[in-house]
Amino acid sequence: MRLRITALLSALALAFALTATAQKAPPAKLDPLPEPPPIPPEIANDPDLEPQITITRRATETIEEYRVGGRLTMIKVTPKTGRPYYLVADGTDGTWVRRDSLDTGLKVPMWLLFSF
C-alpha cells in the first residue's frame, strides 16, 4: 500500500513539474529563422542519371555494359551455359570485382515483434 502511494505521489509531482516547464515563457530575444533555400530542380528525370545499357551478343555469351553519365560502372556477362556473373567497378583505381550476384551478403534481421 505504501509503495502505491509513493508511486502515485511521484507521478503527480512529475506531471506538475512537466506542466510548469511547458508553460515557461520563451526567451526575450529570438532571431528570426532564415528563409529556406530554393527548391532544387527535379533530378529524377535527368537522362544522365539513367543507366545506358549496351548489349553485345556473341556466339558463347551475351555482354551487357551499364554506363551512368558516360562512365562504365558494371558489366553483366551471361554465358550460353552456366550462370551469369557481374563485373563491378571497384571505384578506386579502375579495377573490376567479379560477383556471382549483386547481393552484397548483408542480411538485415527482420524479426516479427508484434502481430495483431
mmCIF file with all atom_site columns, C-alpha atoms in Angstrom:
data_model
loop_
_atom_site.group_PDB
_atom_site.id
_atom_site.type_symbol
_atom_site.label_atom_id
_atom_site.label_alt_id
_atom_site.label_comp_id
_atom_site.label_asym_id
_atom_site.label_entity_id
_atom_site.label_seq_id
_atom_site.pdbx_PDB_ins_code
_atom_site.Cartn_x
_atom_site.Cartn_y
_atom_site.Cartn_z
_atom_site.occupancy
_atom_site.B_iso_or_equiv
_atom_site.pdbx_formal_charge
_atom_site.auth_seq_id
_atom_site.auth_comp_id
_atom_site.auth_asym_id
_atom_site.auth_atom_id
_atom_site.pdbx_PDB_model_num
ATOM 1   C CA . MET A 1 1   ? 0.000  0.000   0.000   1.00 0.00 ? 1   MET A CA 1
ATOM 2   C CA . ARG A 1 2   ? 2.791  2.380   0.930   1.00 0.00 ? 2   ARG A CA 1
ATOM 3   C CA . LEU A 1 3   ? 4.528  1.637   -2.396  1.00 0.00 ? 3   LEU A CA 1
ATOM 4   C CA . ARG A 1 4   ? 1.389  2.566   -4.330  1.00 0.00 ? 4   ARG A CA 1
ATOM 5   C CA . ILE A 1 5   ? 1.062  5.887   -2.525  1.00 0.00 ? 5   ILE A CA 1
ATOM 6   C CA . THR A 1 6   ? 4.728  6.685   -3.168  1.00 0.00 ? 6   THR A CA 1
ATOM 7   C CA . ALA A 1 7   ? 4.363  5.836   -6.859  1.00 0.00 ? 7   ALA A CA 1
ATOM 8   C CA . LEU A 1 8   ? 1.195  7.941   -7.136  1.00 0.00 ? 8   LEU A CA 1
ATOM 9   C CA . LEU A 1 9   ? 2.799  10.952  -5.458  1.00 0.00 ? 9   LEU A CA 1
ATOM 10  C CA . SER A 1 10  ? 5.882  10.636  -7.671  1.00 0.00 ? 10  SER A CA 1
ATOM 11  C CA . ALA A 1 11  ? 3.721  10.530  -10.790 1.00 0.00 ? 11  ALA A CA 1
ATOM 12  C CA . LEU A 1 12  ? 1.754  13.605  -9.667  1.00 0.00 ? 12  LEU A CA 1
ATOM 13  C CA . ALA A 1 13  ? 4.945  15.524  -8.876  1.00 0.00 ? 13  ALA A CA 1
ATOM 14  C CA . LEU A 1 14  ? 6.343  14.651  -12.300 1.00 0.00 ? 14  LEU A CA 1
ATOM 15  C CA . ALA A 1 15  ? 3.119  15.740  -14.011 1.00 0.00 ? 15  ALA A CA 1
ATOM 16  C CA . PHE A 1 16  ? 3.141  19.110  -12.217 1.00 0.00 ? 16  PHE A CA 1
ATOM 17  C CA . ALA A 1 17  ? 6.827  19.650  -12.988 1.00 0.00 ? 17  ALA A CA 1
ATOM 18  C CA . LEU A 1 18  ? 6.309  18.923  -16.687 1.00 0.00 ? 18  LEU A CA 1
ATOM 19  C CA . THR A 1 19  ? 3.308  21.243  -16.816 1.00 0.00 ? 19  THR A CA 1
ATOM 20  C CA . ALA A 1 20  ? 5.271  24.067  -15.198 1.00 0.00 ? 20  ALA A CA 1
ATOM 21  C CA . THR A 1 21  ? 8.195  23.545  -17.574 1.00 0.00 ? 21  THR A CA 1
ATOM 22  C CA . ALA A 1 22  ? 5.916  23.554  -20.613 1.00 0.00 ? 22  ALA A CA 1
ATOM 23  C CA . GLN A 1 23  ? 4.383  26.895  -19.617 1.00 0.00 ? 23  GLN A CA 1
ATOM 24  C CA . LYS A 1 24  ? 7.716  28.674  -19.147 1.00 0.00 ? 24  LYS A CA 1
ATOM 25  C CA . ALA A 1 25  ? 7.929  31.934  -21.129 1.00 0.00 ? 25  ALA A CA 1
ATOM 26  C CA . PRO A 1 26  ? 10.219 31.893  -24.204 1.00 0.00 ? 26  PRO A CA 1
ATOM 27  C CA . PRO A 1 27  ? 13.454 33.913  -24.132 1.00 0.00 ? 27  PRO A CA 1
ATOM 28  C CA . ALA A 1 28  ? 13.059 37.632  -24.880 1.00 0.00 ? 28  ALA A CA 1
ATOM 29  C CA . LYS A 1 29  ? 15.474 37.965  -27.836 1.00 0.00 ? 29  LYS A CA 1
ATOM 30  C CA . LEU A 1 30  ? 14.883 35.448  -30.576 1.00 0.00 ? 30  LEU A CA 1
ATOM 31  C CA . ASP A 1 31  ? 16.426 35.756  -34.022 1.00 0.00 ? 31  ASP A CA 1
ATOM 32  C CA . PRO A 1 32  ? 14.045 35.109  -36.913 1.00 0.00 ? 32  PRO A CA 1
ATOM 33  C CA . LEU A 1 33  ? 14.636 31.979  -38.938 1.00 0.00 ? 33  LEU A CA 1
ATOM 34  C CA . PRO A 1 34  ? 16.356 32.492  -42.288 1.00 0.00 ? 34  PRO A CA 1
ATOM 35  C CA . GLU A 1 35  ? 14.415 31.893  -45.466 1.00 0.00 ? 35  GLU A CA 1
ATOM 36  C CA . PRO A 1 36  ? 14.587 28.299  -46.691 1.00 0.00 ? 36  PRO A CA 1
ATOM 37  C CA . PRO A 1 37  ? 16.835 27.678  -49.698 1.00 0.00 ? 37  PRO A CA 1
ATOM 38  C CA . PRO A 1 38  ? 15.160 27.459  -53.095 1.00 0.00 ? 38  PRO A CA 1
ATOM 39  C CA . ILE A 1 39  ? 13.902 24.070  -54.133 1.00 0.00 ? 39  ILE A CA 1
ATOM 40  C CA . PRO A 1 40  ? 16.444 22.379  -56.428 1.00 0.00 ? 40  PRO A CA 1
ATOM 41  C CA . PRO A 1 41  ? 15.310 21.394  -59.909 1.00 0.00 ? 41  PRO A CA 1
ATOM 42  C CA . GLU A 1 42  ? 13.966 17.915  -60.145 1.00 0.00 ? 42  GLU A CA 1
ATOM 43  C CA . ILE A 1 43  ? 16.808 15.497  -60.832 1.00 0.00 ? 43  ILE A CA 1
ATOM 44  C CA . ALA A 1 44  ? 14.663 12.389  -61.089 1.00 0.00 ? 44  ALA A CA 1
ATOM 45  C CA . ASN A 1 45  ? 14.175 12.891  -64.826 1.00 0.00 ? 45  ASN A CA 1
ATOM 46  C CA . ASP A 1 46  ? 17.833 13.671  -65.551 1.00 0.00 ? 46  ASP A CA 1
ATOM 47  C CA . PRO A 1 47  ? 18.879 11.463  -68.501 1.00 0.00 ? 47  PRO A CA 1
ATOM 48  C CA . ASP A 1 48  ? 22.493 11.493  -67.287 1.00 0.00 ? 48  ASP A CA 1
ATOM 49  C CA . LEU A 1 49  ? 21.455 9.549   -64.179 1.00 0.00 ? 49  LEU A CA 1
ATOM 50  C CA . GLU A 1 50  ? 19.655 6.830   -66.127 1.00 0.00 ? 50  GLU A CA 1
ATOM 51  C CA . PRO A 1 51  ? 21.906 3.870   -66.931 1.00 0.00 ? 51  PRO A CA 1
ATOM 52  C CA . GLN A 1 52  ? 22.639 3.342   -70.607 1.00 0.00 ? 52  GLN A CA 1
ATOM 53  C CA . ILE A 1 53  ? 22.798 -0.352  -71.422 1.00 0.00 ? 53  ILE A CA 1
ATOM 54  C CA . THR A 1 54  ? 24.760 -1.676  -74.391 1.00 0.00 ? 54  THR A CA 1
ATOM 55  C CA . ILE A 1 55  ? 24.057 -5.317  -75.248 1.00 0.00 ? 55  ILE A CA 1
ATOM 56  C CA . THR A 1 56  ? 26.619 -7.294  -77.251 1.00 0.00 ? 56  THR A CA 1
ATOM 57  C CA . ARG A 1 57  ? 25.724 -10.837 -78.320 1.00 0.00 ? 57  ARG A CA 1
ATOM 58  C CA . ARG A 1 58  ? 28.491 -13.282 -79.164 1.00 0.00 ? 58  ARG A CA 1
ATOM 59  C CA . ALA A 1 59  ? 28.447 -16.968 -80.027 1.00 0.00 ? 59  ALA A CA 1
ATOM 60  C CA . THR A 1 60  ? 29.233 -18.075 -76.470 1.00 0.00 ? 60  THR A CA 1
ATOM 61  C CA . GLU A 1 61  ? 27.970 -15.223 -74.302 1.00 0.00 ? 61  GLU A CA 1
ATOM 62  C CA . THR A 1 62  ? 25.921 -12.039 -74.013 1.00 0.00 ? 62  THR A CA 1
ATOM 63  C CA . ILE A 1 63  ? 27.586 -8.952  -72.524 1.00 0.00 ? 63  ILE A CA 1
ATOM 64  C CA . GLU A 1 64  ? 25.586 -6.058  -71.070 1.00 0.00 ? 64  GLU A CA 1
ATOM 65  C CA . GLU A 1 65  ? 27.538 -2.864  -70.292 1.00 0.00 ? 65  GLU A CA 1
ATOM 66  C CA . TYR A 1 66  ? 25.949 -0.397  -67.878 1.00 0.00 ? 66  TYR A CA 1
ATOM 67  C CA . ARG A 1 67  ? 27.075 3.232   -68.159 1.00 0.00 ? 67  ARG A CA 1
ATOM 68  C CA . VAL A 1 68  ? 25.975 6.094   -65.922 1.00 0.00 ? 68  VAL A CA 1
ATOM 69  C CA . GLY A 1 69  ? 26.974 9.574   -67.040 1.00 0.00 ? 69  GLY A CA 1
ATOM 70  C CA . GLY A 1 70  ? 29.168 8.067   -69.774 1.00 0.00 ? 70  GLY A CA 1
ATOM 71  C CA . ARG A 1 71  ? 31.217 6.087   -67.225 1.00 0.00 ? 71  ARG A CA 1
ATOM 72  C CA . LEU A 1 72  ? 31.226 2.276   -67.330 1.00 0.00 ? 72  LEU A CA 1
ATOM 73  C CA . THR A 1 73  ? 30.019 1.090   -63.916 1.00 0.00 ? 73  THR A CA 1
ATOM 74  C CA . MET A 1 74  ? 29.031 -2.567  -64.333 1.00 0.00 ? 74  MET A CA 1
ATOM 75  C CA . ILE A 1 75  ? 29.259 -5.420  -66.831 1.00 0.00 ? 75  ILE A CA 1
ATOM 76  C CA . LYS A 1 76  ? 26.925 -8.415  -66.808 1.00 0.00 ? 76  LYS A CA 1
ATOM 77  C CA . VAL A 1 77  ? 28.198 -11.483 -68.633 1.00 0.00 ? 77  VAL A CA 1
ATOM 78  C CA . THR A 1 78  ? 25.663 -14.207 -69.420 1.00 0.00 ? 78  THR A CA 1
ATOM 79  C CA . PRO A 1 79  ? 27.273 -17.339 -70.901 1.00 0.00 ? 79  PRO A CA 1
ATOM 80  C CA . LYS A 1 80  ? 25.216 -19.675 -73.113 1.00 0.00 ? 80  LYS A CA 1
ATOM 81  C CA . THR A 1 81  ? 25.671 -22.383 -70.482 1.00 0.00 ? 81  THR A CA 1
ATOM 82  C CA . GLY A 1 82  ? 26.058 -21.522 -66.839 1.00 0.00 ? 82  GLY A CA 1
ATOM 83  C CA . ARG A 1 83  ? 25.058 -18.750 -64.511 1.00 0.00 ? 83  ARG A CA 1
ATOM 84  C CA . PRO A 1 84  ? 25.556 -15.058 -65.276 1.00 0.00 ? 84  PRO A CA 1
ATOM 85  C CA . TYR A 1 85  ? 28.183 -13.098 -63.369 1.00 0.00 ? 85  TYR A CA 1
ATOM 86  C CA . TYR A 1 86  ? 28.856 -9.427  -62.861 1.00 0.00 ? 86  TYR A CA 1
ATOM 87  C CA . LEU A 1 87  ? 31.989 -7.303  -63.096 1.00 0.00 ? 87  LEU A CA 1
ATOM 88  C CA . VAL A 1 88  ? 31.512 -4.284  -60.832 1.00 0.00 ? 88  VAL A CA 1
ATOM 89  C CA . ALA A 1 89  ? 33.845 -1.271  -60.838 1.00 0.00 ? 89  ALA A CA 1
ATOM 90  C CA . ASP A 1 90  ? 35.836 -1.075  -57.619 1.00 0.00 ? 90  ASP A CA 1
ATOM 91  C CA . GLY A 1 91  ? 35.776 2.710   -57.789 1.00 0.00 ? 91  GLY A CA 1
ATOM 92  C CA . THR A 1 92  ? 39.310 3.241   -56.524 1.00 0.00 ? 92  THR A CA 1
ATOM 93  C CA . ASP A 1 93  ? 41.834 2.518   -59.260 1.00 0.00 ? 93  ASP A CA 1
ATOM 94  C CA . GLY A 1 94  ? 39.823 1.197   -62.194 1.00 0.00 ? 94  GLY A CA 1
ATOM 95  C CA . THR A 1 95  ? 39.894 -2.447  -61.152 1.00 0.00 ? 95  THR A CA 1
ATOM 96  C CA . TRP A 1 96  ? 36.911 -4.744  -61.515 1.00 0.00 ? 96  TRP A CA 1
ATOM 97  C CA . VAL A 1 97  ? 35.491 -7.138  -58.939 1.00 0.00 ? 97  VAL A CA 1
ATOM 98  C CA . ARG A 1 98  ? 33.719 -10.303 -60.072 1.00 0.00 ? 98  ARG A CA 1
ATOM 99  C CA . ARG A 1 99  ? 30.469 -11.153 -58.319 1.00 0.00 ? 99  ARG A CA 1
ATOM 100 C CA . ASP A 1 100 ? 28.148 -14.041 -58.951 1.00 0.00 ? 100 ASP A CA 1
ATOM 101 C CA . SER A 1 101 ? 25.184 -11.897 -57.919 1.00 0.00 ? 101 SER A CA 1
ATOM 102 C CA . LEU A 1 102 ? 24.524 -8.298  -56.971 1.00 0.00 ? 102 LEU A CA 1
ATOM 103 C CA . ASP A 1 103 ? 23.661 -9.429  -53.442 1.00 0.00 ? 103 ASP A CA 1
ATOM 104 C CA . THR A 1 104 ? 26.217 -7.954  -51.026 1.00 0.00 ? 104 THR A CA 1
ATOM 105 C CA . GLY A 1 105 ? 25.657 -10.679 -48.464 1.00 0.00 ? 105 GLY A CA 1
ATOM 106 C CA . LEU A 1 106 ? 24.282 -8.274  -45.859 1.00 0.00 ? 106 LEU A CA 1
ATOM 107 C CA . LYS A 1 107 ? 21.225 -9.830  -44.306 1.00 0.00 ? 107 LYS A CA 1
ATOM 108 C CA . VAL A 1 108 ? 19.182 -7.453  -42.177 1.00 0.00 ? 108 VAL A CA 1
ATOM 109 C CA . PRO A 1 109 ? 17.265 -9.202  -39.369 1.00 0.00 ? 109 PRO A CA 1
ATOM 110 C CA . MET A 1 110 ? 13.540 -8.984  -39.951 1.00 0.00 ? 110 MET A CA 1
ATOM 111 C CA . TRP A 1 111 ? 12.001 -10.442 -36.816 1.00 0.00 ? 111 TRP A CA 1
ATOM 112 C CA . LEU A 1 112 ? 8.274  -10.303 -36.202 1.00 0.00 ? 112 LEU A CA 1
ATOM 113 C CA . LEU A 1 113 ? 7.864  -8.306  -32.983 1.00 0.00 ? 113 LEU A CA 1
ATOM 114 C CA . PHE A 1 114 ? 4.127  -7.727  -32.842 1.00 0.00 ? 114 PHE A CA 1
ATOM 115 C CA . SER A 1 115 ? 1.229  -9.277  -34.704 1.00 0.00 ? 115 SER A CA 1
ATOM 116 C CA . PHE A 1 116 ? -2.360 -8.105  -34.371 1.00 0.00 ? 116 PHE A CA 1
#
